[in-house]
C-alpha atoms as one frame of an Amber mdcrd trajectory, in Angstrom:
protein
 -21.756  16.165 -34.161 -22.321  16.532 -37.805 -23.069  13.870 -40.846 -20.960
  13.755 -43.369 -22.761  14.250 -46.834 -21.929  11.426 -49.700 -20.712  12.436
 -52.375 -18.756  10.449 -55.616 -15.106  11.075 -54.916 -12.688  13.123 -57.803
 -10.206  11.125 -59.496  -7.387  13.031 -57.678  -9.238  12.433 -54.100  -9.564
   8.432 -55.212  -5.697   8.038 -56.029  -4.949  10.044 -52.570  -6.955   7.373
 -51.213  -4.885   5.054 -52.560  -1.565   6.637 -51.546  -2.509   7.232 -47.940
  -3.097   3.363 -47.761   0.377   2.538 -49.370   1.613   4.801 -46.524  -0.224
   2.502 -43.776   0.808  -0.465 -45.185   4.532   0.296 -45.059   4.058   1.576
 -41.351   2.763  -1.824 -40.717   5.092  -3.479 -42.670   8.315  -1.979 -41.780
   8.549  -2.528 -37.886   6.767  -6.104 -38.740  10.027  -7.100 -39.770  12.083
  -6.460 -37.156  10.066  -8.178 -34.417  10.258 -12.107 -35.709  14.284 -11.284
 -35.514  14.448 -10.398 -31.379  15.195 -13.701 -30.367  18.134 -13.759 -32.094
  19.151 -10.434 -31.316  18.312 -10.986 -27.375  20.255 -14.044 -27.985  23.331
 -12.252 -29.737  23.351  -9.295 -27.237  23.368 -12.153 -23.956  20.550 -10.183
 -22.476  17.705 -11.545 -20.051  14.187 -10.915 -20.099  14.342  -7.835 -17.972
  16.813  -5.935 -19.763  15.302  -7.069 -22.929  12.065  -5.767 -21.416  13.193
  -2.780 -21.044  15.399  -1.774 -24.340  12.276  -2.746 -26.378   9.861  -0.243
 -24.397  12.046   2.148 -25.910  10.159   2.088 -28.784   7.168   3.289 -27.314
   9.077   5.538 -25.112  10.136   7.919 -28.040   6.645   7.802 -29.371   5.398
   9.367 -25.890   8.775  11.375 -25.793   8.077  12.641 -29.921   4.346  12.020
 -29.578   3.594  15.990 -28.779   5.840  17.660 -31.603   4.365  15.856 -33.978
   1.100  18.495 -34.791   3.976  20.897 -34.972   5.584  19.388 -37.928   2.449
  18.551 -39.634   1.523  22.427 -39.385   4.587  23.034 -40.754   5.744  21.064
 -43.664   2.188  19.284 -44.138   0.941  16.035 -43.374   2.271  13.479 -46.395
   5.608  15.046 -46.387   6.179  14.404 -42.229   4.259  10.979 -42.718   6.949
   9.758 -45.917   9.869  11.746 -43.884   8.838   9.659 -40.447   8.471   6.471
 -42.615  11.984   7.092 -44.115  13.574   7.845 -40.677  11.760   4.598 -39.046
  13.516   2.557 -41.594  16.716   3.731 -40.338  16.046   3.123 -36.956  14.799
  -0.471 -37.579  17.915  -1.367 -39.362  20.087   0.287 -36.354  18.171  -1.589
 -33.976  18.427  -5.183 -36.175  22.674  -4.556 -36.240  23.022  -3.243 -32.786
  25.992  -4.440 -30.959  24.895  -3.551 -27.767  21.752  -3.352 -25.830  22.736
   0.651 -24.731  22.408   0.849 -29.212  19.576  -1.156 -29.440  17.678   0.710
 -27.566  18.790   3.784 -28.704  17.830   2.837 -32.003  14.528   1.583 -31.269
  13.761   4.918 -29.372  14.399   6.909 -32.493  12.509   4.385 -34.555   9.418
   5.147 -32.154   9.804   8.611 -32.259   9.416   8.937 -36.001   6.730   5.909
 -36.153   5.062   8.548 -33.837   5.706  11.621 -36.317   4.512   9.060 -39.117
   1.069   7.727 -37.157  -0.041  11.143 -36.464   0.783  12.334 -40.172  -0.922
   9.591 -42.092  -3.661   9.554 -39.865  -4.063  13.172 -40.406  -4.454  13.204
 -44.411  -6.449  10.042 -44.300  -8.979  12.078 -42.705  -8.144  14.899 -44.989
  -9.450  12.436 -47.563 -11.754  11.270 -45.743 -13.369  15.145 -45.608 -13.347
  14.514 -49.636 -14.921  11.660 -49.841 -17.825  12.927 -47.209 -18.095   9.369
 -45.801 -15.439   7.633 -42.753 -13.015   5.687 -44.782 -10.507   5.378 -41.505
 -10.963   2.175 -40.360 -10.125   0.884 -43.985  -6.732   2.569 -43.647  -6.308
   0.701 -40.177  -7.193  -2.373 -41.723  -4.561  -2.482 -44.137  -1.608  -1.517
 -41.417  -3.169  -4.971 -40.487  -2.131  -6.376 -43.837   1.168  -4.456 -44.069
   2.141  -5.648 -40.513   0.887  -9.659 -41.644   3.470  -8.982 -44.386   6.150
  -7.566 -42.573   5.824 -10.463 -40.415   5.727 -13.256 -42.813   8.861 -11.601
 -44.772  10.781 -11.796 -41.856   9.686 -15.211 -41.037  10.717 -16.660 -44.925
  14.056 -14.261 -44.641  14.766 -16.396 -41.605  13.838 -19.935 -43.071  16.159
 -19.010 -45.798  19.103 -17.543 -43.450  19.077 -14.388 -45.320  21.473 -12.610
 -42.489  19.851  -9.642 -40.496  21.360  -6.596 -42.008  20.568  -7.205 -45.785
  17.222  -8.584 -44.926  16.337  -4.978 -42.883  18.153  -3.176 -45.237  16.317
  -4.542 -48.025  12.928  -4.100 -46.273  14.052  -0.487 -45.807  15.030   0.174
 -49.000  12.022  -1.301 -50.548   8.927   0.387 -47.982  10.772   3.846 -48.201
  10.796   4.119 -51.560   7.192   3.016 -51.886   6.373   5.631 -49.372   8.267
   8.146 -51.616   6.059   7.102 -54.838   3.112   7.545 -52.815   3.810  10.941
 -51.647   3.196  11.999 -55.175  -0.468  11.424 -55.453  -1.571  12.393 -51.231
  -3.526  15.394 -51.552  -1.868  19.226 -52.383  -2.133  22.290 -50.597  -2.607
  23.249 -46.326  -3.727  21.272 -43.940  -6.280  23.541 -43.138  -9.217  23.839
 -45.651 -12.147  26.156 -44.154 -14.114  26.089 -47.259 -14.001  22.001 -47.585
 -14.777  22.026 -43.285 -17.704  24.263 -43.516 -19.297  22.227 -45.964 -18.513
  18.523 -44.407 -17.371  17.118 -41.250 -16.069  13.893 -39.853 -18.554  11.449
 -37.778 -15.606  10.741 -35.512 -13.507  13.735 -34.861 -16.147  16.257 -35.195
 -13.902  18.367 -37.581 -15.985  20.586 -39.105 -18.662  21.284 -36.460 -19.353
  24.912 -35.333 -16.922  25.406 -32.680 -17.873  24.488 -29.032 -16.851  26.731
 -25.886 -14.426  24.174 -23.487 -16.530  22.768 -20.532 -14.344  21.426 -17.512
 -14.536  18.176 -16.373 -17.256  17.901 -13.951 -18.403  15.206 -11.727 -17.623
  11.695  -9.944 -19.184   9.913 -13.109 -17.358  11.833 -16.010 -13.593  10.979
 -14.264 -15.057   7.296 -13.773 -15.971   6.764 -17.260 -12.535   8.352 -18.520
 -10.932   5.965 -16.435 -12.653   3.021 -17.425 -11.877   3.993 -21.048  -8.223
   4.867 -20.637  -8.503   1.230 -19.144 -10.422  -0.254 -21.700  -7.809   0.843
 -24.334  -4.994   0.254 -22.471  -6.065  -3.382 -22.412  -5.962  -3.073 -25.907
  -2.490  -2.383 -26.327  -1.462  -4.432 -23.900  -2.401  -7.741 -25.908  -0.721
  -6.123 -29.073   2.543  -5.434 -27.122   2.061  -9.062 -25.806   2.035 -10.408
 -29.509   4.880  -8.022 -30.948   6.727  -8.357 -27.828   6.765 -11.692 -26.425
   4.810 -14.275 -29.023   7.981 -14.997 -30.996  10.361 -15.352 -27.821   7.256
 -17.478 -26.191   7.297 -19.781 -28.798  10.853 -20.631 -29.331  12.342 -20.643
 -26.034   9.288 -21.762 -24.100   7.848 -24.017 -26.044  11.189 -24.481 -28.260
   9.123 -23.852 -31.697  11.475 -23.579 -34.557  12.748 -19.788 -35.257  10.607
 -19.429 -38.380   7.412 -21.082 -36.734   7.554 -18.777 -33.840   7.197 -15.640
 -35.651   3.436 -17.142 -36.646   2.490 -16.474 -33.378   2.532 -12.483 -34.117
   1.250 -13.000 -37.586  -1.770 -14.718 -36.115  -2.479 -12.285 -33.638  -2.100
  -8.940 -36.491  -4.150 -11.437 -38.776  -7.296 -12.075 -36.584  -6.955  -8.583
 -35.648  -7.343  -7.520 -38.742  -9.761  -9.550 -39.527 -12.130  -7.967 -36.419
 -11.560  -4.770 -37.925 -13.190  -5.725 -41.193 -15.932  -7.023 -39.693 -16.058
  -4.553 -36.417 -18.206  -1.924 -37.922 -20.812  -4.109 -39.089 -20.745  -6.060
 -35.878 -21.340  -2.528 -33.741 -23.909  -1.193 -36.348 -25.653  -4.746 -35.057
 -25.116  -5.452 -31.648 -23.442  -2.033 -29.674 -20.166  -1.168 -28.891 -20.447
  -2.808 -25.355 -21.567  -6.135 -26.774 -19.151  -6.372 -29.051 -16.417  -5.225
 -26.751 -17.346  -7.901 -24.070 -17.448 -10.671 -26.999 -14.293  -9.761 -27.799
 -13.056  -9.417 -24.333 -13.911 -13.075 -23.451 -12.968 -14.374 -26.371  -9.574
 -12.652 -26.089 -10.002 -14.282 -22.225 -10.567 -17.616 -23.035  -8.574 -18.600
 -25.931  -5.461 -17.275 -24.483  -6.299 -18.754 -20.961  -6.784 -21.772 -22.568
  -3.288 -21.834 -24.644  -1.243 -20.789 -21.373  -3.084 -23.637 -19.281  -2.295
 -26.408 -21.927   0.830 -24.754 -23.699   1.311 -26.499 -27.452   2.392 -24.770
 -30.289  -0.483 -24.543 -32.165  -2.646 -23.972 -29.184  -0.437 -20.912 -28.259
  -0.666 -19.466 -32.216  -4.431 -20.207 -31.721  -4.591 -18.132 -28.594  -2.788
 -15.405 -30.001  -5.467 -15.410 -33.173  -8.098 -15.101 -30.994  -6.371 -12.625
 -28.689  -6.357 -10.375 -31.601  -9.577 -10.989 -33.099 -10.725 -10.077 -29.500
  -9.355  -6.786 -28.776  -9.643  -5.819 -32.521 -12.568  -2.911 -31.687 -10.926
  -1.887 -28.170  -9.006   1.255 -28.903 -11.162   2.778 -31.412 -14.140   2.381
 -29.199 -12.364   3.965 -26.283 -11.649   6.831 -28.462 -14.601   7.334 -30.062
 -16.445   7.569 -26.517 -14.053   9.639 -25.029 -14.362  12.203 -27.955 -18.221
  12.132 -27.001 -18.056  12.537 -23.455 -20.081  15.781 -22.599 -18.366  18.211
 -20.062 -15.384  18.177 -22.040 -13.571  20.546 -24.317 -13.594  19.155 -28.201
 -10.699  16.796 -28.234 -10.028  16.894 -24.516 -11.366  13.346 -23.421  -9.460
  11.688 -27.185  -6.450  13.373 -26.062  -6.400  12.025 -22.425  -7.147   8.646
 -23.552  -4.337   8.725 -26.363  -1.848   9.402 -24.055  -2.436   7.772 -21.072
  -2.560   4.051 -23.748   0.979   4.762 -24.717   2.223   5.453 -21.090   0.178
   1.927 -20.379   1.921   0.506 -23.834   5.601   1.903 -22.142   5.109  -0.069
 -19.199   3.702  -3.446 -20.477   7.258  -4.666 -22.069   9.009  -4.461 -18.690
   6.841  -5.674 -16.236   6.234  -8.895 -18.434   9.898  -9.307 -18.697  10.164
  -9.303 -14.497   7.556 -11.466 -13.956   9.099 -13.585 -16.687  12.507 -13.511
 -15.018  10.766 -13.545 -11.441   8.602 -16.896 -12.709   8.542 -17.852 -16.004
   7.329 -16.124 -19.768   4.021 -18.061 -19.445   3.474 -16.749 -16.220   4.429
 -12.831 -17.548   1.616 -13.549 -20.819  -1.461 -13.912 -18.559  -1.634  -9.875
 -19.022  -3.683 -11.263 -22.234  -6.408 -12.885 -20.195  -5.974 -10.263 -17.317
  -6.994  -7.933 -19.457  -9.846  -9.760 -21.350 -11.602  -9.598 -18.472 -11.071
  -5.671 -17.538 -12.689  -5.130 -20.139 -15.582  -7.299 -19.369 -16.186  -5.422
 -15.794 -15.629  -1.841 -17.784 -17.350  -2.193 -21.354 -20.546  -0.908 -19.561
 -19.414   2.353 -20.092 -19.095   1.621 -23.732 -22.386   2.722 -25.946 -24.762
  -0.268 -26.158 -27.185  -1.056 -29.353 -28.763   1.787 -30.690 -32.476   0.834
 -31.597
């Protein structure tokens, strides 16, 4: 692993900076506000929870489905230009999927609006850590942070487009419009030139990725406690996803059909969860640097545990947004600490263990949406939301694989 080497950052590398963060923030934003509106489209389309279930893991279906072409395109037109073209592209898929008269087209939709969130994940995340290489210090998780803030607007758009009946198409077209050509603006001022800089990766590399280290010779993946630890991590991070599907998914239907919150007030059960989240991400890094990864993971875990095993057993509205909050204040660290550990597990080619891990969470993140909506059928929603605690406490029996405190 190398250390990156701090330097002060170029004008040109500071405005990049700038741009790649306007480019998180509208991927947060944009399929924010779409999800407050499924009630009434489940409602419009007279579909049950199952079939609902299902058309929305199409979303995460194209991402897997797209997931694997997107290197490709980066290679080939460059990594700002495939992350604005995904973010245009997603724009049109969310306002498909928000005017859909059938469930066969709003699926449809929603798979092509995964497949080029996927194209646009992969891109942005790929010249943030260009950047990142210019700066000489990890500036990622700030970029993650604000998709928080993006996706907290998004939400909260949504929520006052509703309040003020503002009908579905203009209010997605609108939100469209208005993300795509902010996207556009900041494609600008992202950095120039290949993806691949030798020079700039000789000199620096990234903490995380390794990019820039002298190249390693691929080990195979040896031994009874390697595949147990890459397990337990794929776990781990699948448990992750799994409460941020629950809040994106299922928070806003919970609310207003279970608990028969008002339209508008049920979509705060989403923001809650992206808010706390993103508050745990702000503080997450300082929190690690203090206490370890598995500490912090297990914290989370039972806090995640707890306060949503606590709003199922005495189901209020503000006991339910509460449990979402700390849901995603909870499993705020999960996914980057799977990653990061899976990136450093030795016996493994550079990038093998990330890669596993990556793609075995979405495959976990395509079958979440689904099996809550049969158990919710089968029993009831409330029943189909105790994945949240469920997997609060996996993580407690698996964050010992997770690094503890370094002294």
């Amino acid at each position: 692993m190398t250390v990156d080497v701090l330097r002060r950052a170029a004008p040109a590398d500071r405005r990049a900076r700038v741009a790649v963060a306007v480019l998180f923030f509208t991927n947060g934003a944009l399929f924010a506000n779409l999800l407050p509106r499924y009630p009434q489209i489940k409602a419009d389309l007279g579909i049950g929870n199952a079939a609902y279930g299902l058309a929305v893991a199409a979303f995460p279906a194209g991402a897997i489905a797209a997931g694997l072409a997107a290197g490709i395109l980066v290679r080939r037109f460059g990594s700002a230009r495939v992350a604005v073209g995904g973010t245009l592209l997603t724009g049109v898929g969310i306002l498909a999927a928000g005017l859909a008269d059938s469930v066969v087209v709003f699926g449809g939709a929603l798979f092509l609006a995964g497949a080029m969130d996927a194209f646009t994940d992969v891109a942005q995340n790929a010249h943030g850590l260009r950047v990142q290489r210019r700066y000489g210090r990890s500036i990622i998780n700030s970029f993650h942070a604000i998709w928080s803030i993006g996706a907290v607007t998004g939400g909260s758009m949504a929520a006052a487009a509703i309040a003020l009946g503002i009908p579905r198409g203009e209010h997605l077209l609108f939100s469209a419009v208005l993300f795509s050509v902010a996207a556009c603006v900041a494609l600008r001022f992202c950095l120039p030139g290949p993806e691949t800089e030798p020079a700039e990766r000789a000199d620096t590399g990234n903490a995380d990725t390794g990019e820039g280290a002298p190249p390693r010779a691929p080990a195979p993946v040896t031994g009874t406690r390697i595949r147990y630890v890459l397990a337990a991590l794929v776990l781990i991070a699948t448990a992750g996803t799994l409460v941020e599907d629950a809040g994106s998914s299922w928070a806003t239907l919970y609310l207003s059909d279970s608990l028969h919150a008002s339209v508008a007030l049920a979509a705060s059960g989403y923001v809650a969860l992206v808010g706390a989240q993103f508050a745990g991400r702000l503080l997450g890094d300082r929190l690690v640097d203090r206490f370890g990864q598995r500490a912090v993971a297990r914290s989370g875990a039972l806090i995640a545990a707890v306060g949503m095993g606590l709003a199922l057993a005495v189901p209020t509205v503000p006991g339910t947004v509460l449990g979402f909050a700390a849901a995603g204040f909870g499993v705020a660290t999960l996914v980057p600490a799977a990653m990061h550990e899976a990136d450093e597990l030795p016996g493994l080619g550079p990038g093998s263990g990330l890669t596993i891990v990556s793609w075995l969470m979405r495959l976990g993140f395509l079958l979440s949406p689904p099996v809550v909506g049969l158990v919710a059928d089968a029993t009831s929603l409330r029943a189909g939301l105790l994945v949240v605690p469920l997997a609060g406490l996996l993580v407690l029996l698996l964050a010992g694989v997770l690094q503890p405190r370094r002294r």
